[in-house]
Coordinates of N, CA, C and O in Angstrom, one line a residue:
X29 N 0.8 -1.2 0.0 CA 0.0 0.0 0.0 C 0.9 1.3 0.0 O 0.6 2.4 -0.4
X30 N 1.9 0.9 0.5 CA 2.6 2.3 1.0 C 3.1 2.8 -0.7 O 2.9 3.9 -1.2
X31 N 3.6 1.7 -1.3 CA 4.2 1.8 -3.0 C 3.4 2.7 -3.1 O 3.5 3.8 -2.6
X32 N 1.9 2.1 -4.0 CA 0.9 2.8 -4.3 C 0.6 4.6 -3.9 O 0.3 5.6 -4.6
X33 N 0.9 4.5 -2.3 CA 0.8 6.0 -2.0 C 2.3 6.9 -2.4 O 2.5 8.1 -2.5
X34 N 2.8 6.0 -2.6 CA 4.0 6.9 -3.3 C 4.3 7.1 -4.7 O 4.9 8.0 -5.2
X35 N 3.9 6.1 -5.4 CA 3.6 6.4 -6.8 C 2.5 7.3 -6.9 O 2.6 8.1 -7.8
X36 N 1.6 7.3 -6.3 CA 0.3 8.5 -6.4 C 1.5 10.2 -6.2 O 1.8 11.0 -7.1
X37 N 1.7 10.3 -5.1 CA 2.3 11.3 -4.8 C 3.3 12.2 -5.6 O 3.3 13.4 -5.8
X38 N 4.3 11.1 -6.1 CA 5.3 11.4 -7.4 C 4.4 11.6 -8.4 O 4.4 12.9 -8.3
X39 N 3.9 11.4 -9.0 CA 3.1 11.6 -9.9 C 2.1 13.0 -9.7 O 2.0 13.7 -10.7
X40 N 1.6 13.2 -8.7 CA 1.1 14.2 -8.2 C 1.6 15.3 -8.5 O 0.9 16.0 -9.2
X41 N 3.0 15.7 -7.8 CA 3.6 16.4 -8.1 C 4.4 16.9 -9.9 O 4.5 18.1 -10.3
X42 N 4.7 15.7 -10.3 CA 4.9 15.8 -11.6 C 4.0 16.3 -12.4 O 4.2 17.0 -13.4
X43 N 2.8 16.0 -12.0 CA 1.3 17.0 -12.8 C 1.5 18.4 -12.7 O 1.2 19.3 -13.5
X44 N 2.2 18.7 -11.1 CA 1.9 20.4 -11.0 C 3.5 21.1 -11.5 O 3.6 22.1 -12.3
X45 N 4.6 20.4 -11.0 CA 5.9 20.7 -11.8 C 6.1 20.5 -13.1 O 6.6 21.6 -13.6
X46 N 6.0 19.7 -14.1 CA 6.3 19.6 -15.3 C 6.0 20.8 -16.3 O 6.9 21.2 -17.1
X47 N 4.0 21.2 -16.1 CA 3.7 22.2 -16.8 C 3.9 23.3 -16.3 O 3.4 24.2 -16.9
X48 N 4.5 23.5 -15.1 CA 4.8 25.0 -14.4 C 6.1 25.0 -15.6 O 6.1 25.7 -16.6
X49 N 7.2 24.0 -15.2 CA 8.5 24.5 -15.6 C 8.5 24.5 -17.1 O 9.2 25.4 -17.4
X50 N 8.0 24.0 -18.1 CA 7.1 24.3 -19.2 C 7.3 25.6 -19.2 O 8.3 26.2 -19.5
X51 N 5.9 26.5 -18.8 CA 5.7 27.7 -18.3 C 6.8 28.8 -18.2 O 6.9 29.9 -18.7
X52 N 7.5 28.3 -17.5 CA 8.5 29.0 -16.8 C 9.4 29.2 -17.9 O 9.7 30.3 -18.3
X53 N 10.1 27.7 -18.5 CA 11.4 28.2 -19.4 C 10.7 28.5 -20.9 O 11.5 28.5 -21.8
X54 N 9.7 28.8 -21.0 CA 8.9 29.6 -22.3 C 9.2 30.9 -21.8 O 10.1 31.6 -22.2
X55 N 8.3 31.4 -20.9 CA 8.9 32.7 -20.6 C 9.4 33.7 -20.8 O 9.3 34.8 -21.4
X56 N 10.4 32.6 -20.0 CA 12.0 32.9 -20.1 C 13.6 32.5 -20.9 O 14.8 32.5 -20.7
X57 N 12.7 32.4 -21.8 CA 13.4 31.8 -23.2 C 15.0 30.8 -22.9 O 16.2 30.9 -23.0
X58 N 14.1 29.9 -22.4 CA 15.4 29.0 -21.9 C 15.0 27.9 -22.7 O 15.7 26.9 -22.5
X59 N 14.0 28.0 -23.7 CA 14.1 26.8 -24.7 C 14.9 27.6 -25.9 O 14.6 28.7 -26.1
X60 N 15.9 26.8 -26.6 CA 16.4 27.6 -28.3 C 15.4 28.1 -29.0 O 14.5 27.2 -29.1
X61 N 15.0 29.0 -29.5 CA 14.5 29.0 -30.9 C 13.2 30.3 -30.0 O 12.7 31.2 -30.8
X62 N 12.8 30.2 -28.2 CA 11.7 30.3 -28.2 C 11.7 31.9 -28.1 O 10.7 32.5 -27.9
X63 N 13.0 32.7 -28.2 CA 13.2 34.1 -27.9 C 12.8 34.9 -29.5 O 12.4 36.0 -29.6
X64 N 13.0 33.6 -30.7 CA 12.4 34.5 -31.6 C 11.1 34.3 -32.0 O 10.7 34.4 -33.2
X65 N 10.3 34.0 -31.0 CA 9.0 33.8 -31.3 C 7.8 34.9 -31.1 O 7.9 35.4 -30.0
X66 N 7.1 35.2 -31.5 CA 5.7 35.7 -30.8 C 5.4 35.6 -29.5 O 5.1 34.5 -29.1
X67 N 5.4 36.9 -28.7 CA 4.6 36.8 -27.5 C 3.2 35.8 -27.7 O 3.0 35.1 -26.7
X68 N 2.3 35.5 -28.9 CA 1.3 34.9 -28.9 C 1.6 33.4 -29.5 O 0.6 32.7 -29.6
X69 N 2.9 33.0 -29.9 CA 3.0 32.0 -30.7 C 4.0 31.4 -29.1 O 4.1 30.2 -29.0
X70 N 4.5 32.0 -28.3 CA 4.8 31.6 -27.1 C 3.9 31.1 -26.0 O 4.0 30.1 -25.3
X71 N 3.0 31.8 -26.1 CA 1.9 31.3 -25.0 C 0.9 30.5 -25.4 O 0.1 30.2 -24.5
X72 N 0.5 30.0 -27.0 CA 0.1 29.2 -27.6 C 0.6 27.9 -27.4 O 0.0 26.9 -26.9
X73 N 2.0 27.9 -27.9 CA 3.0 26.8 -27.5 C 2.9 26.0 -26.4 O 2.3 24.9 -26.2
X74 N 3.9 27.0 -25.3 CA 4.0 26.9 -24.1 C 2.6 26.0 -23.4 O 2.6 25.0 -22.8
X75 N 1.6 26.7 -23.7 CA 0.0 26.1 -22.8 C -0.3 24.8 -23.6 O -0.5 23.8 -23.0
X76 N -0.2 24.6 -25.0 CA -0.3 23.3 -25.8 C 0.7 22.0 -24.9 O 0.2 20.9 -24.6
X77 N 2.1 22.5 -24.6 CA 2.9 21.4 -24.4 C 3.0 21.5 -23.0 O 3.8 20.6 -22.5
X78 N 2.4 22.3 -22.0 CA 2.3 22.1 -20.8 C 0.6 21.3 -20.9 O 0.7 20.5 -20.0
X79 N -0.4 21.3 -21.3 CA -1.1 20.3 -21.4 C -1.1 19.2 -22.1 O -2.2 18.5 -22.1
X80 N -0.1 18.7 -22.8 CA 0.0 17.7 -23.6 C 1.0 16.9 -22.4 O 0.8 15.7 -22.3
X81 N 2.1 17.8 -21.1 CA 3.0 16.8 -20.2 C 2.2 16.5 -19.4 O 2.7 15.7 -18.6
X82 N 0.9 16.9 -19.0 CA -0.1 16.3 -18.0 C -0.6 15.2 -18.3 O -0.7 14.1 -17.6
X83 N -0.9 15.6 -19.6 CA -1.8 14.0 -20.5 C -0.4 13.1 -20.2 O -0.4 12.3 -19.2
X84 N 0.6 13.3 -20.9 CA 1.6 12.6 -20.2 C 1.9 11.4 -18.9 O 2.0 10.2 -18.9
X85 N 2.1 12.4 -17.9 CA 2.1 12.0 -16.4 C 0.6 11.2 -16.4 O 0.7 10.0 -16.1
X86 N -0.6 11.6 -16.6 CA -1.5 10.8 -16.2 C -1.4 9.0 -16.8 O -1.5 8.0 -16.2
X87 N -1.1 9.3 -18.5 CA -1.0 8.1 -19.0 C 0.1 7.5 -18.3 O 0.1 6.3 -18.6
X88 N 1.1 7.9 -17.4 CA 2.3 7.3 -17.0 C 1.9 6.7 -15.7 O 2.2 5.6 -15.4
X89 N 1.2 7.7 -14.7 CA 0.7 7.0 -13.5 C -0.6 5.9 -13.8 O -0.8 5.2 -12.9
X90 N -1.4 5.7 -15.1 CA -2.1 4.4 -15.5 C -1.1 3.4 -16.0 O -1.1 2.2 -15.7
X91 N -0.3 3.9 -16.8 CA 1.1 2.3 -17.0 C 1.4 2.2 -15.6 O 1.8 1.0 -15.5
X92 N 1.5 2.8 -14.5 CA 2.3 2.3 -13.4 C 1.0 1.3 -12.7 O 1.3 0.2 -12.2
X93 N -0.2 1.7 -12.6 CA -1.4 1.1 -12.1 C -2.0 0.1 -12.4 O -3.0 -0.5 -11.9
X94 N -1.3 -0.2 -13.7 CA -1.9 -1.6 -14.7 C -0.9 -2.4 -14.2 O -1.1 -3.6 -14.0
X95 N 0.6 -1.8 -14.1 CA 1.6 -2.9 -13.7 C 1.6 -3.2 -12.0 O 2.4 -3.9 -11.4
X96 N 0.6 -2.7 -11.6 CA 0.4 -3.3 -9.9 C 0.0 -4.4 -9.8 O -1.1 -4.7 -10.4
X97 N 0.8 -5.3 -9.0 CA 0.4 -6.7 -9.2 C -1.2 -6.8 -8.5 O -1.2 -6.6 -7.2
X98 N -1.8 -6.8 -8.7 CA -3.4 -7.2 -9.1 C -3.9 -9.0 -7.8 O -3.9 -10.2 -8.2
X99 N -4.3 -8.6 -6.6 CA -4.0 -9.6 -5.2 C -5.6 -9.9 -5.5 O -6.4 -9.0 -5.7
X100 N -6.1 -11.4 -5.6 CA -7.7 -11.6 -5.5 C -7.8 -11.5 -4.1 O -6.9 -11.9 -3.3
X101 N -8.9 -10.8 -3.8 CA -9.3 -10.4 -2.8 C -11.4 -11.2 -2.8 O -12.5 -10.7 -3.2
X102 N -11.2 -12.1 -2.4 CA -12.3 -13.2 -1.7 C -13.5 -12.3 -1.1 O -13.1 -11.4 -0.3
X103 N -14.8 -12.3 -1.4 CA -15.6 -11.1 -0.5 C -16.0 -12.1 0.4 O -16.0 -13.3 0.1
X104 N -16.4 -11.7 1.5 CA -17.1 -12.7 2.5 C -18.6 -13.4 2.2 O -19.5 -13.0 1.5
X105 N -18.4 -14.7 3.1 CA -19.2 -15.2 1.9 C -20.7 -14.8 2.8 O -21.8 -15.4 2.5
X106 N -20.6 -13.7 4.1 CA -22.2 -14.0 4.3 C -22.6 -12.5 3.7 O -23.7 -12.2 3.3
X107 N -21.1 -11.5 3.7 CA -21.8 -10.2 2.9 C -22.9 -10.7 1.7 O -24.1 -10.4 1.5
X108 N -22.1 -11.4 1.1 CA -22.5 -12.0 -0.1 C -23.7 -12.2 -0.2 O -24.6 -11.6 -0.8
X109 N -23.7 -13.6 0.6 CA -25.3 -14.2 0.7 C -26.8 -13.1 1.2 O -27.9 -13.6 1.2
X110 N -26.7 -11.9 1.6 CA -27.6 -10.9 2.4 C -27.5 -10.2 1.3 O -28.6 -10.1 0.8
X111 N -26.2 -9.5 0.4 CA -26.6 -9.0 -0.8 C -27.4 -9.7 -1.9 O -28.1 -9.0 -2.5
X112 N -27.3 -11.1 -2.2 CA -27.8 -11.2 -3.2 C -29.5 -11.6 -2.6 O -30.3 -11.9 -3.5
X113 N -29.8 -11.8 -1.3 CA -30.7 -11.8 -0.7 C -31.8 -10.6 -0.9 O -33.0 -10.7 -1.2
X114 N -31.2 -9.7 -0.6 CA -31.8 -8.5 -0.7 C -31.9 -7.8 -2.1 O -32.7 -6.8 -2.1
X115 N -31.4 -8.2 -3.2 CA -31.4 -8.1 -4.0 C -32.8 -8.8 -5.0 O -33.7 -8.2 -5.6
X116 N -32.7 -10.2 -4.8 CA -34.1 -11.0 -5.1 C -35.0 -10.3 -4.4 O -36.1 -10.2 -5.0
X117 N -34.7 -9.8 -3.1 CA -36.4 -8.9 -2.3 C -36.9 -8.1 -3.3 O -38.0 -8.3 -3.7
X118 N -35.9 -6.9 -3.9 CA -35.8 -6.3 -4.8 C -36.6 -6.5 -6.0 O -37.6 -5.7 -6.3
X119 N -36.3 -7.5 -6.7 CA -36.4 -7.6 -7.9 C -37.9 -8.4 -8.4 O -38.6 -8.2 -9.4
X120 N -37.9 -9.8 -7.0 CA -39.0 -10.5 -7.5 C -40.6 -10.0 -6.7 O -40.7 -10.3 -5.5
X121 N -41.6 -9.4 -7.1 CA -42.2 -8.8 -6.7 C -43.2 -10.0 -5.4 O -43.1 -11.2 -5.4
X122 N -43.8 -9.4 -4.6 CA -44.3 -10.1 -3.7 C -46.1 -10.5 -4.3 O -46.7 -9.8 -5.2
X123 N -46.5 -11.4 -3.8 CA -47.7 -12.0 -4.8 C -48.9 -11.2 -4.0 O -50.0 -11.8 -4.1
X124 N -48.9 -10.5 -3.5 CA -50.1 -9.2 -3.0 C -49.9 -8.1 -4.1 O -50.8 -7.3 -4.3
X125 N -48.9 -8.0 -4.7 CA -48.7 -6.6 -5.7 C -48.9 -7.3 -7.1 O -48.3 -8.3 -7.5
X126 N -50.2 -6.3 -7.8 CA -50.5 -6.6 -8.5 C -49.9 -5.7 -10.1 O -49.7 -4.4 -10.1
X127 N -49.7 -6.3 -11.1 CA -49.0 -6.1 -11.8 C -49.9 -4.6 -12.4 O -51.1 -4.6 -12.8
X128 N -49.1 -3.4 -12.3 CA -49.4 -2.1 -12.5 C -50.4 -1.9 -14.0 O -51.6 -1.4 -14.2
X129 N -49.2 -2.5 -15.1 CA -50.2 -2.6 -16.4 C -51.4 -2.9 -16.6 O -52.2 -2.2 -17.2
X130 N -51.8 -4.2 -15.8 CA -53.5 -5.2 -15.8 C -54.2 -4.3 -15.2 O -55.3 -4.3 -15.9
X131 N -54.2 -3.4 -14.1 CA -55.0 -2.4 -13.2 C -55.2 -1.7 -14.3 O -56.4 -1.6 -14.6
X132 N -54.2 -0.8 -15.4 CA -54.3 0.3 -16.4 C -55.6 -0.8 -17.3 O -56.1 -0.2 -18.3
X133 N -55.9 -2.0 -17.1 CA -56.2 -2.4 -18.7 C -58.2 -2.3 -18.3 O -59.2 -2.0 -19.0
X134 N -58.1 -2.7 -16.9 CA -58.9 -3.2 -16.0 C -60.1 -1.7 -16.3 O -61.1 -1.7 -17.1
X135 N -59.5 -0.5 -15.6 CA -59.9 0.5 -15.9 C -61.0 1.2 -17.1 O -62.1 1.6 -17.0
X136 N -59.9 0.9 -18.2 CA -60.5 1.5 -19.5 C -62.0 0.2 -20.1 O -62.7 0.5 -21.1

C-alpha cells in the first residue's frame, strides 16, 4: 500500500511541476529557438505542451497502475449471501402486488 501512495504522490507532483517548468522556461526563453518567437505563438506553444505533459504523467501514472500486481481479494461469503438476498427482495415482486399494467387495462 505504502508503494501505491508513493507512486500516487510522485506523480502528483509531476502534474503540477512539469507544466509549471514548461511555463517558466517559455517565458523565459530558456528553450532555443523560443526568444524569436511571438509573445502569442509563445503562450500558444508553451500552454499546448504544458497540457500535452499532463496527459503525459496521467498516462504514465495508469502504466504504473496496470503494472500493480493485481492480489484476489475473496468477498465474505455472508456479505454475499444478504446481498444477493436483498437483492431478489428487490427484484422479484411479492404476490399481494398486482402487476401495474393489468390495473391500467382493468380500468379503461
Amino acid at each position: 500500500m505504502a508503494r501505491v501512495i508513493e507512486k500516487f504522490f510522485i506523480t502528483s507532483m509531476l502534474m503540477w511541476a512539469v507544466p509549471i517548468a514548461i511555463l517558466y522556461a517559455f517565458n523565459n526563453n530558456l528553450f532555443p529557438g523560443s526568444g524569436d518567437m511571438s509573445p502569442y505563438s509563445v503562450t500558444l506553444l508553451s500552454g499546448f505542451l504544458a497540457v500535452v505533459s499532463v496527459n503525459i504523467v496521467i498516462a504514465f501514472y495508469i502504466y504504473l497502475a496496470m503494472k500493480e500486481p493485481s492480489e484476489k481479494h475473496e468477498p465474505d461469503p455472508k456479505f454475499v449471501s444478504e446481498a444477493e438476498a436483498s437483492v431478489k427482495h428487490l427484484v422479484v415482486p411479492s404476490p399481494t402486488q398486482e402487476p401495474s399494467s393489468s390495473s391500467h387495462n382493468k380500468e379503461e
